[in-house]
PDB file of C-alpha atoms in Angstrom:
ATOM      1  CA  MET A   1     117.801 134.364  86.374  1.00 47.00           C
ATOM      2  CA  THR A   2     117.142 130.669  84.580  1.00 57.00           C
ATOM      3  CA  LYS A   3     113.402 129.836  84.598  1.00 66.00           C
ATOM      4  CA  ARG A   4     112.467 126.811  86.376  1.00 68.00           C
ATOM      5  CA  ASP A   5     111.052 123.960  85.175  1.00 77.00           C
ATOM      6  CA  GLU A   6     106.993 123.976  85.787  1.00 79.00           C
ATOM      7  CA  SER A   7     106.937 120.076  85.340  1.00 88.00           C
ATOM      8  CA  LEU A   8     108.904 119.649  88.177  1.00 91.00           C
ATOM      9  CA  SER A   9     107.332 119.629  92.117  1.00 94.00           C
ATOM     10  CA  THR A  10     109.213 121.646  94.730  1.00 95.00           C
ATOM     11  CA  LEU A  11     109.801 120.175  97.909  1.00 96.00           C
ATOM     12  CA  ASP A  12     106.911 122.634  99.370  1.00 95.00           C
ATOM     13  CA  GLU A  13     104.353 121.091  96.413  1.00 96.00           C
ATOM     14  CA  VAL A  14     105.678 117.619  97.842  1.00 96.00           C
ATOM     15  CA  ALA A  15     104.545 118.165 101.189  1.00 97.00           C
ATOM     16  CA  THR A  16     101.250 119.907 100.132  1.00 96.00           C
ATOM     17  CA  GLN A  17     100.808 116.732  98.036  1.00 95.00           C
ATOM     18  CA  ILE A  18     101.590 114.266 101.052  1.00 96.00           C
ATOM     19  CA  ASP A  19      99.106 116.537 103.352  1.00 95.00           C
ATOM     20  CA  LEU A  20      96.177 116.473 100.754  1.00 96.00           C
ATOM     21  CA  GLU A  21      96.464 112.754  99.646  1.00 94.00           C
ATOM     22  CA  GLY A  22      98.063 111.590 102.747  1.00 95.00           C
ATOM     23  CA  ILE A  23     100.801 109.192 100.779  1.00 96.00           C
ATOM     24  CA  LYS A  24     103.880 108.711 102.075  1.00 97.00           C
ATOM     25  CA  ILE A  25     106.632 109.401  99.171  1.00 98.00           C
ATOM     26  CA  VAL A  26     110.096 107.699  98.998  1.00 98.00           C
ATOM     27  CA  TYR A  27     112.885 109.404  96.474  1.00 98.00           C
ATOM     28  CA  VAL A  28     115.913 107.849  95.009  1.00 98.00           C
ATOM     29  CA  GLU A  29     118.662 108.474  92.625  1.00 97.00           C
ATOM     30  CA  GLY A  30     117.155 107.698  89.075  1.00 96.00           C
ATOM     31  CA  GLU A  31     114.789 105.731  86.944  1.00 97.00           C
ATOM     32  CA  THR A  32     116.566 102.225  87.357  1.00 97.00           C
ATOM     33  CA  ASP A  33     116.542 102.932  91.259  1.00 98.00           C
ATOM     34  CA  GLN A  34     112.949 103.699  91.442  1.00 98.00           C
ATOM     35  CA  ARG A  35     111.899 100.485  89.251  1.00 98.00           C
ATOM     36  CA  PHE A  36     114.086  98.550  91.750  1.00 98.00           C
ATOM     37  CA  TYR A  37     112.303  99.831  95.145  1.00 98.00           C
ATOM     38  CA  THR A  38     108.813 100.010  93.291  1.00 98.00           C
ATOM     39  CA  ALA A  39     109.158  96.097  92.345  1.00 98.00           C
ATOM     40  CA  TRP A  40     110.318  95.430  95.650  1.00 98.00           C
ATOM     41  CA  ALA A  41     107.665  97.800  97.649  1.00 98.00           C
ATOM     42  CA  ILE A  42     105.163  95.524  95.364  1.00 97.00           C
ATOM     43  CA  ARG A  43     106.549  92.033  96.380  1.00 97.00           C
ATOM     44  CA  ARG A  44     107.009  92.981 100.060  1.00 97.00           C
ATOM     45  CA  LEU A  45     103.873  94.358 100.686  1.00 97.00           C
ATOM     46  CA  LYS A  46     101.994  92.168  98.358  1.00 96.00           C
ATOM     47  CA  VAL A  47     100.504  94.682  95.909  1.00 97.00           C
ATOM     48  CA  THR A  48     100.214  95.119  92.244  1.00 97.00           C
ATOM     49  CA  GLU A  49     101.868  98.421  91.100  1.00 96.00           C
ATOM     50  CA  MET A  50      98.402 100.388  90.690  1.00 96.00           C
ATOM     51  CA  ASP A  51      97.444  98.933  94.312  1.00 97.00           C
ATOM     52  CA  LEU A  52     100.679 100.343  95.822  1.00 97.00           C
ATOM     53  CA  ILE A  53      99.813 103.797  95.303  1.00 94.00           C
ATOM     54  CA  ARG A  54      95.848 103.713  95.398  1.00 94.00           C
ATOM     55  CA  LEU A  55      95.293 101.625  98.650  1.00 90.00           C
ATOM     56  CA  ASN A  56      98.869 101.598 100.066  1.00 94.00           C
ATOM     57  CA  LYS A  57      99.370 105.407  99.532  1.00 95.00           C
ATOM     58  CA  VAL A  58     102.794 104.970  98.341  1.00 97.00           C
ATOM     59  CA  LEU A  59     104.520 106.520  96.263  1.00 97.00           C
ATOM     60  CA  ILE A  60     108.500 105.806  94.678  1.00 98.00           C
ATOM     61  CA  GLN A  61     109.791 108.726  92.455  1.00 97.00           C
ATOM     62  CA  SER A  62     113.307 109.639  91.398  1.00 98.00           C
ATOM     63  CA  VAL A  63     114.686 112.879  92.553  1.00 97.00           C
ATOM     64  CA  ASN A  64     114.537 114.044  89.132  1.00 96.00           C
ATOM     65  CA  ASN A  65     110.809 114.380  89.450  1.00 96.00           C
ATOM     66  CA  VAL A  66     111.747 117.165  92.194  1.00 96.00           C
ATOM     67  CA  ASP A  67     113.028 120.891  91.343  1.00 94.00           C
ATOM     68  CA  THR A  68     116.572 120.757  92.918  1.00 91.00           C
ATOM     69  CA  THR A  69     117.360 123.915  92.066  1.00 90.00           C
ATOM     70  CA  THR A  70     115.184 125.435  94.627  1.00 90.00           C
ATOM     71  CA  LEU A  71     116.787 123.276  97.281  1.00 90.00           C
ATOM     72  CA  SER A  72     119.624 125.091  99.638  1.00 87.00           C
ATOM     73  CA  ASP A  73     123.021 124.693  98.544  1.00 84.00           C
ATOM     74  CA  ASP A  74     125.381 122.762 100.855  1.00 82.00           C
ATOM     75  CA  ASP A  75     129.147 123.448 100.992  1.00 73.00           C
ATOM     76  CA  ASN A  76     129.914 120.110 101.866  1.00 76.00           C
ATOM     77  CA  LEU A  77     128.245 118.463  98.397  1.00 79.00           C
ATOM     78  CA  ASN A  78     130.388 119.658  95.590  1.00 70.00           C
ATOM     79  CA  SER A  79     128.611 118.065  92.853  1.00 75.00           C
ATOM     80  CA  ASN A  80     125.534 118.060  91.371  1.00 82.00           C
ATOM     81  CA  SER A  81     124.726 114.167  90.866  1.00 91.00           C
ATOM     82  CA  ASN A  82     121.666 112.393  91.638  1.00 95.00           C
ATOM     83  CA  ARG A  83     122.985 111.149  95.010  1.00 95.00           C
ATOM     84  CA  THR A  84     124.128 114.893  96.111  1.00 93.00           C
ATOM     85  CA  ASN A  85     120.474 115.923  94.967  1.00 95.00           C
ATOM     86  CA  VAL A  86     118.882 113.346  96.950  1.00 96.00           C
ATOM     87  CA  ILE A  87     121.023 114.431 100.343  1.00 95.00           C
ATOM     88  CA  ARG A  88     120.154 118.037  99.488  1.00 95.00           C
ATOM     89  CA  LEU A  89     116.244 116.647  99.215  1.00 97.00           C
ATOM     90  CA  ALA A  90     116.725 114.893 102.697  1.00 97.00           C
ATOM     91  CA  LYS A  91     118.601 117.763 104.643  1.00 96.00           C
ATOM     92  CA  GLU A  92     115.985 120.080 103.592  1.00 96.00           C
ATOM     93  CA  ALA A  93     113.025 117.981 104.133  1.00 97.00           C
ATOM     94  CA  HIS A  94     113.997 117.138 107.418  1.00 97.00           C
ATOM     95  CA  SER A  95     114.564 120.786 108.551  1.00 96.00           C
ATOM     96  CA  LYS A  96     111.202 121.771 107.601  1.00 97.00           C
ATOM     97  CA  ASN A  97     109.225 118.811 108.846  1.00 97.00           C
ATOM     98  CA  ILE A  98     108.367 117.006 105.788  1.00 97.00           C
ATOM     99  CA  ASN A  99     108.066 113.531 106.224  1.00 97.00           C
ATOM    100  CA  ILE A 100     109.723 111.771 103.427  1.00 98.00           C
ATOM    101  CA  ARG A 101     112.466 109.045 102.372  1.00 98.00           C
ATOM    102  CA  CYS A 102     115.427 109.532 100.295  1.00 98.00           C
ATOM    103  CA  ILE A 103     117.559 106.960  99.752  1.00 98.00           C
ATOM    104  CA  ALA A 104     121.009 107.683  98.536  1.00 97.00           C
ATOM    105  CA  ASP A 105     123.879 105.049  97.490  1.00 97.00           C
ATOM    106  CA  ARG A 106     126.659 104.449 100.375  1.00 96.00           C
ATOM    107  CA  ASP A 107     129.209 104.537  97.639  1.00 94.00           C
ATOM    108  CA  VAL A 108     132.782 104.469  99.051  1.00 92.00           C
ATOM    109  CA  GLY A 109     131.508 106.488 102.491  1.00 89.00           C
ATOM    110  CA  HIS A 110     131.771 109.820 101.918  1.00 84.00           C
ATOM    111  CA  ASP A 111     128.826 111.773 103.229  1.00 85.00           C
ATOM    112  CA  CYS A 112     127.717 109.474 105.182  1.00 89.00           C
ATOM    113  CA  VAL A 113     129.267 110.619 108.364  1.00 87.00           C
ATOM    114  CA  ASN A 114     128.459 114.327 107.019  1.00 89.00           C
ATOM    115  CA  PHE A 115     124.517 113.729 106.618  1.00 93.00           C
ATOM    116  CA  ASN A 116     122.215 111.911 108.653  1.00 94.00           C
ATOM    117  CA  TYR A 117     118.803 112.312 109.320  1.00 96.00           C
ATOM    118  CA  PRO A 118     115.562 110.562 109.499  1.00 97.00           C
ATOM    119  CA  THR A 119     114.394 111.789 105.973  1.00 98.00           C
ATOM    120  CA  LEU A 120     118.122 110.151 104.651  1.00 98.00           C
ATOM    121  CA  LEU A 121     118.018 106.060 104.472  1.00 98.00           C
ATOM    122  CA  TRP A 122     121.656 105.167 102.834  1.00 98.00           C
ATOM    123  CA  THR A 123     121.967 101.712 101.520  1.00 98.00           C
ATOM    124  CA  ASP A 124     123.720  99.137 103.573  1.00 98.00           C
ATOM    125  CA  PHE A 125     126.715  98.583 100.984  1.00 98.00           C
ATOM    126  CA  PRO A 126     128.131 100.879  98.309  1.00 97.00           C
ATOM    127  CA  ALA A 127     124.924 100.247  95.820  1.00 98.00           C
ATOM    128  CA  ILE A 128     122.229  97.940  95.094  1.00 98.00           C
ATOM    129  CA  GLU A 129     124.048  95.819  92.998  1.00 98.00           C
ATOM    130  CA  SER A 130     126.391  95.273  96.246  1.00 98.00           C
ATOM    131  CA  TYR A 131     124.221  93.211  97.976  1.00 98.00           C
ATOM    132  CA  ALA A 132     124.298  90.343  95.230  1.00 98.00           C
ATOM    133  CA  VAL A 133     128.002  89.554  96.611  1.00 98.00           C
ATOM    134  CA  THR A 134     126.817  86.610  98.433  1.00 98.00           C
ATOM    135  CA  PRO A 135     127.084  82.743  97.400  1.00 98.00           C
ATOM    136  CA  GLN A 136     122.481  82.685  97.703  1.00 98.00           C
ATOM    137  CA  ILE A 137     122.428  85.473  95.002  1.00 98.00           C
ATOM    138  CA  LEU A 138     125.307  84.661  92.795  1.00 98.00           C
ATOM    139  CA  ASP A 139     124.350  81.257  92.359  1.00 98.00           C
ATOM    140  CA  SER A 140     121.145  81.929  92.084  1.00 98.00           C
ATOM    141  CA  LEU A 141     121.936  84.665  89.218  1.00 97.00           C
ATOM    142  CA  ASN A 142     123.975  81.771  87.981  1.00 96.00           C
ATOM    143  CA  LEU A 143     121.298  79.359  87.498  1.00 95.00           C
ATOM    144  CA  LEU A 144     118.248  81.907  86.555  1.00 94.00           C
ATOM    145  CA  HIS A 145     119.944  84.001  83.993  1.00 94.00           C
ATOM    146  CA  LEU A 146     123.257  82.599  83.130  1.00 94.00           C
ATOM    147  CA  SER A 147     122.430  79.081  82.472  1.00 91.00           C
ATOM    148  CA  ARG A 148     125.577  78.318  84.917  1.00 93.00           C
ATOM    149  CA  SER A 149     127.908  80.509  82.982  1.00 92.00           C
ATOM    150  CA  LEU A 150     129.818  81.698  85.894  1.00 95.00           C
ATOM    151  CA  PRO A 151     132.039  79.410  88.511  1.00 95.00           C
ATOM    152  CA  ASP A 152     130.124  78.069  91.588  1.00 96.00           C
ATOM    153  CA  SER A 153     130.072  80.870  93.872  1.00 97.00           C
ATOM    154  CA  ARG A 154     132.610  79.525  96.374  1.00 97.00           C
ATOM    155  CA  GLU A 155     135.035  79.605  93.594  1.00 97.00           C
ATOM    156  CA  LEU A 156     133.792  82.831  91.913  1.00 97.00           C
ATOM    157  CA  ILE A 157     133.353  85.161  95.158  1.00 97.00           C
ATOM    158  CA  PRO A 158     137.026  84.849  96.678  1.00 97.00           C
ATOM    159  CA  GLN A 159     138.140  85.767  93.121  1.00 96.00           C
ATOM    160  CA  LEU A 160     135.992  88.461  92.361  1.00 97.00           C
ATOM    161  CA  SER A 161     136.437  89.902  95.824  1.00 97.00           C
ATOM    162  CA  PHE A 162     140.124  90.367  95.094  1.00 96.00           C
ATOM    163  CA  ALA A 163     139.441  92.714  92.030  1.00 96.00           C
ATOM    164  CA  LEU A 164     136.773  94.565  94.111  1.00 97.00           C
ATOM    165  CA  ARG A 165     139.084  95.310  96.894  1.00 95.00           C
ATOM    166  CA  GLU A 166     141.776  96.490  94.390  1.00 93.00           C
ATOM    167  CA  LEU A 167     139.427  98.757  92.754  1.00 94.00           C
ATOM    168  CA  PHE A 168     137.680 100.043  96.052  1.00 94.00           C
ATOM    169  CA  ALA A 169     141.088 101.034  97.498  1.00 92.00           C
ATOM    170  CA  VAL A 170     141.366 103.663  94.367  1.00 92.00           C
ATOM    171  CA  ARG A 171     137.915 104.538  94.657  1.00 92.00           C
ATOM    172  CA  LYS A 172     138.440 105.556  98.555  1.00 89.00           C
ATOM    173  CA  THR A 173     140.848 108.021  97.224  1.00 86.00           C
ATOM    174  CA  ASN A 174     139.543 109.217  93.413  1.00 85.00           C
ATOM    175  CA  ASN A 175     135.738 110.048  94.374  1.00 80.00           C
ATOM    176  CA  HIS A 176     135.310 110.915  90.809  1.00 82.00           C
ATOM    177  CA  LEU A 177     137.021 108.153  89.126  1.00 89.00           C
ATOM    178  CA  PRO A 178     136.831 107.545  85.244  1.00 91.00           C
ATOM    179  CA  GLN A 179     135.308 104.362  84.509  1.00 93.00           C
ATOM    180  CA  PRO A 180     138.016 101.603  84.232  1.00 95.00           C
ATOM    181  CA  LYS A 181     139.467  99.684  81.698  1.00 96.00           C
ATOM    182  CA  TYR A 182     138.262  96.453  83.317  1.00 96.00           C
ATOM    183  CA  LYS A 183     139.693  94.219  80.669  1.00 95.00           C
ATOM    184  CA  LYS A 184     143.167  95.945  80.721  1.00 95.00           C
ATOM    185  CA  GLY A 185     143.557  94.717  84.100  1.00 95.00           C
ATOM    186  CA  LEU A 186     143.136  90.725  83.336  1.00 95.00           C
ATOM    187  CA  GLU A 187     145.631  88.226  81.767  1.00 90.00           C
ATOM    188  CA  LYS A 188     143.891  87.035  78.656  1.00 85.00           C
ATOM    189  CA  ASN A 189     141.886  83.573  79.311  1.00 77.00           C
ATOM    190  CA  SER A 190     142.742  83.851  83.322  1.00 82.00           C
ATOM    191  CA  SER A 191     140.861  84.390  86.515  1.00 89.00           C
ATOM    192  CA  LEU A 192     139.771  87.464  88.181  1.00 95.00           C
ATOM    193  CA  TYR A 193     142.790  86.951  90.912  1.00 94.00           C
ATOM    194  CA  THR A 194     145.326  88.122  87.640  1.00 94.00           C
ATOM    195  CA  PHE A 195     143.606  91.573  88.140  1.00 95.00           C
ATOM    196  CA  ASP A 196     146.164  94.541  88.093  1.00 93.00           C
ATOM    197  CA  VAL A 197     144.221  97.513  88.562  1.00 92.00           C
ATOM    198  CA  THR A 198     147.222  99.713  87.846  1.00 91.00           C
ATOM    199  CA  LYS A 199     146.451  98.859  84.058  1.00 93.00           C
ATOM    200  CA  THR A 200     143.022  99.811  84.538  1.00 95.00           C
ATOM    201  CA  VAL A 201     143.408 103.579  85.478  1.00 92.00           C
ATOM    202  CA  SER A 202     145.449 106.558  84.832  1.00 89.00           C
ATOM    203  CA  HIS A 203     149.370 106.681  85.294  1.00 83.00           C
ATOM    204  CA  GLU A 204     148.637 109.511  87.470  1.00 82.00           C
ATOM    205  CA  ILE A 205     146.058 107.406  89.190  1.00 82.00           C
ATOM    206  CA  CYS A 206     148.168 104.599  89.767  1.00 74.00           C
ATOM    207  CA  HIS A 207     150.643 106.336  91.822  1.00 69.00           C
ATOM    208  CA  SER A 208     147.731 107.272  94.313  1.00 71.00           C
ATOM    209  CA  ILE A 209     146.561 103.897  95.360  1.00 73.00           C
ATOM    210  CA  PRO A 210     147.034 103.678  99.134  1.00 72.00           C
ATOM    211  CA  ALA A 211     147.915  99.904 100.155  1.00 75.00           C
ATOM    212  CA  ASN A 212     146.737 100.854 103.877  1.00 80.00           C
ATOM    213  CA  LEU A 213     143.129 101.621 102.407  1.00 81.00           C
ATOM    214  CA  LEU A 214     142.965  97.829 101.054  1.00 88.00           C
ATOM    215  CA  PRO A 215     139.709  96.327 102.753  1.00 90.00           C
ATOM    216  CA  SER A 216     140.851  93.358 105.057  1.00 90.00           C
ATOM    217  CA  ASP A 217     140.687  89.826 103.444  1.00 86.00           C
ATOM    218  CA  SER A 218     138.047  89.214 106.587  1.00 91.00           C
ATOM    219  CA  ALA A 219     135.705  91.967 105.558  1.00 95.00           C
ATOM    220  CA  ASP A 220     132.472  91.026 103.890  1.00 97.00           C
ATOM    221  CA  PRO A 221     132.900  91.657 100.432  1.00 97.00           C
ATOM    222  CA  ARG A 222     129.644  93.433 100.163  1.00 98.00           C
ATOM    223  CA  THR A 223     131.175  96.308 102.122  1.00 97.00           C
ATOM    224  CA  TYR A 224     133.596  97.113  99.355  1.00 97.00           C
ATOM    225  CA  SER A 225     131.773  96.242  96.103  1.00 98.00           C
ATOM    226  CA  TYR A 226     131.415  99.468  94.301  1.00 96.00           C
ATOM    227  CA  GLY A 227     128.072  99.084  92.069  1.00 92.00           C
ATOM    228  CA  HIS A 228     129.298  99.022  88.597  1.00 95.00           C
ATOM    229  CA  ASP A 229     132.155  97.272  89.147  1.00 97.00           C
ATOM    230  CA  ILE A 230     130.534  93.677  89.664  1.00 98.00           C
ATOM    231  CA  ALA A 231     128.583  93.320  86.500  1.00 98.00           C
ATOM    232  CA  GLU A 232     131.989  95.315  84.616  1.00 97.00           C
ATOM    233  CA  LEU A 233     134.207  92.589  86.083  1.00 97.00           C
ATOM    234  CA  LEU A 234     132.223  89.292  85.461  1.00 97.00           C
ATOM    235  CA  MET A 235     131.630  90.788  81.533  1.00 95.00           C
ATOM    236  CA  ALA A 236     135.335  91.124  81.477  1.00 95.00           C
ATOM    237  CA  ALA A 237     136.274  87.981  83.165  1.00 95.00           C
ATOM    238  CA  TYR A 238     133.625  85.709  81.546  1.00 94.00           C
ATOM    239  CA  SER A 239     132.237  87.530  78.824  1.00 92.00           C
ATOM    240  CA  SER A 240     132.336  84.785  75.881  1.00 89.00           C
ATOM    241  CA  LYS A 241     130.553  82.458  78.297  1.00 90.00           C
ATOM    242  CA  ILE A 242     128.002  84.985  79.581  1.00 91.00           C
ATOM    243  CA  LYS A 243     127.192  86.601  76.063  1.00 87.00           C
ATOM    244  CA  ASN A 244     127.240  83.113  73.608  1.00 80.00           C
ATOM    245  CA  ARG A 245     124.675  80.853  75.673  1.00 74.00           C
ATOM    246  CA  LYS A 246     121.941  79.600  73.339  1.00 70.00           C
ATOM    247  CA  ASN A 247     119.380  80.934  74.730  1.00 72.00           C
ATOM    248  CA  GLY A 248     118.323  84.015  76.640  1.00 72.00           C
ATOM    249  CA  ALA A 249     121.678  85.638  76.460  1.00 76.00           C
ATOM    250  CA  ILE A 250     122.720  88.446  78.148  1.00 90.00           C
ATOM    251  CA  LYS A 251     124.629  90.643  75.767  1.00 89.00           C
ATOM    252  CA  ASP A 252     126.029  93.758  77.970  1.00 94.00           C
ATOM    253  CA  VAL A 253     126.670  95.256  81.962  1.00 96.00           C
ATOM    254  CA  VAL A 254     123.298  96.778  81.954  1.00 96.00           C
ATOM    255  CA  ALA A 255     121.066  93.339  81.102  1.00 95.00           C
ATOM    256  CA  LEU A 256     123.598  91.439  83.687  1.00 97.00           C
ATOM    257  CA  GLU A 257     122.999  94.318  86.343  1.00 97.00           C
ATOM    258  CA  ASN A 258     118.940  93.770  85.618  1.00 96.00           C
ATOM    259  CA  ALA A 259     119.205  90.155  86.246  1.00 97.00           C
ATOM    260  CA  MET A 260     121.474  90.896  89.216  1.00 98.00           C
ATOM    261  CA  ARG A 261     118.642  93.284  90.448  1.00 98.00           C
ATOM    262  CA  ASN A 262     116.320  90.448  90.126  1.00 97.00           C
ATOM    263  CA  CYS A 263     118.094  88.155  92.216  1.00 98.00           C
ATOM    264  CA  ILE A 264     118.960  90.731  94.752  1.00 98.00           C
ATOM    265  CA  LEU A 265     115.001  91.092  95.342  1.00 98.00           C
ATOM    266  CA  MET A 266     114.703  87.355  96.806  1.00 97.00           C
ATOM    267  CA  TYR A 267     117.011  88.310  99.433  1.00 97.00           C
ATOM    268  CA  CYS A 268     117.114  91.299 100.528  1.00 98.00           C
ATOM    269  CA  ASP A 269     114.245  91.945 102.846  1.00 98.00           C
ATOM    270  CA  ASP A 270     116.281  91.287 106.444  1.00 98.00           C
ATOM    271  CA  GLU A 271     119.349  94.018 105.354  1.00 98.00           C
ATOM    272  CA  PRO A 272     118.806  97.077 107.543  1.00 98.00           C
ATOM    273  CA  LEU A 273     118.144  99.443 104.554  1.00 98.00           C
ATOM    274  CA  PHE A 274     114.879  97.487 103.846  1.00 98.00           C
ATOM    275  CA  THR A 275     113.724  96.718 107.540  1.00 98.00           C
ATOM    276  CA  SER A 276     113.760 100.261 107.784  1.00 98.00           C
ATOM    277  CA  LEU A 277     111.945 101.161 104.800  1.00 98.00           C
ATOM    278  CA  TYR A 278     109.336  98.688 105.796  1.00 98.00           C
ATOM    279  CA  ALA A 279     108.817  99.792 109.156  1.00 97.00           C
ATOM    280  CA  TRP A 280     108.034 103.534 107.683  1.00 97.00           C
ATOM    281  CA  LEU A 281     105.905 102.376 105.159  1.00 97.00           C
ATOM    282  CA  THR A 282     103.841 100.436 107.399  1.00 96.00           C
ATOM    283  CA  ASP A 283     103.633 102.789 110.471  1.00 93.00           C
ATOM    284  CA  SER A 284     100.009 104.714 110.243  1.00 84.00           C
ATOM    285  CA  ASN A 285     101.666 107.783 111.547  1.00 74.00           C
TER     286      ASN A 285
END
């Protein structure tokens, strides 16, 4: 029998902490999400990071802080990803009447119908980064972080949406798709309208691309903007312009996604996930 990691909390220990300290705990998929939601809570509740826990009694943690080996298994969850562990944690907390909130990425929508508990909140779109695909956020990203390296949002969103739709259709039938080779899908020195998804994934996967799963042209592009695809596509198409700026150049996808999340923070308050989370955090019960 594997010895459990004593540095991690069991769900029962979390429940005890909540009762003793009178705090509200939000669990998210990883450290990047933890920083994002903490920054959002600081701004939304108008407090410092120290006061978030000291005065507001709010703690936002990665699911990596929980000993998920002590949680019940579920036959409908067949991976050991952080997303799966967030869902398992929310399910067991609900069964034990433990008042926490867990936030999971919607991804392509698998699991969302099967797992529906008050303790579980889903992102409104595939991932946090998906919220960026609006004119306001992309223009803010372009102005504040990229010195207008990208086209105006009116030009950028249609071509970005074209490529994102293609990738989303592939992901719908490949839950664990290996990272696409984004640059291979683009013609040299051309726009994202030239993106060919069949050149970015293996030959076997190409044959399974279902045309009928392509999102509608009229759909909100955020609904089919898979998180990491956005920055990867922008970097593939506009790498030289993004990287070669004189001041504050962004050198990789990680830095670009950090900049995207900074801009998302400015506009996300009215989205359903964030209104639900704010209501729970400010509820005195």
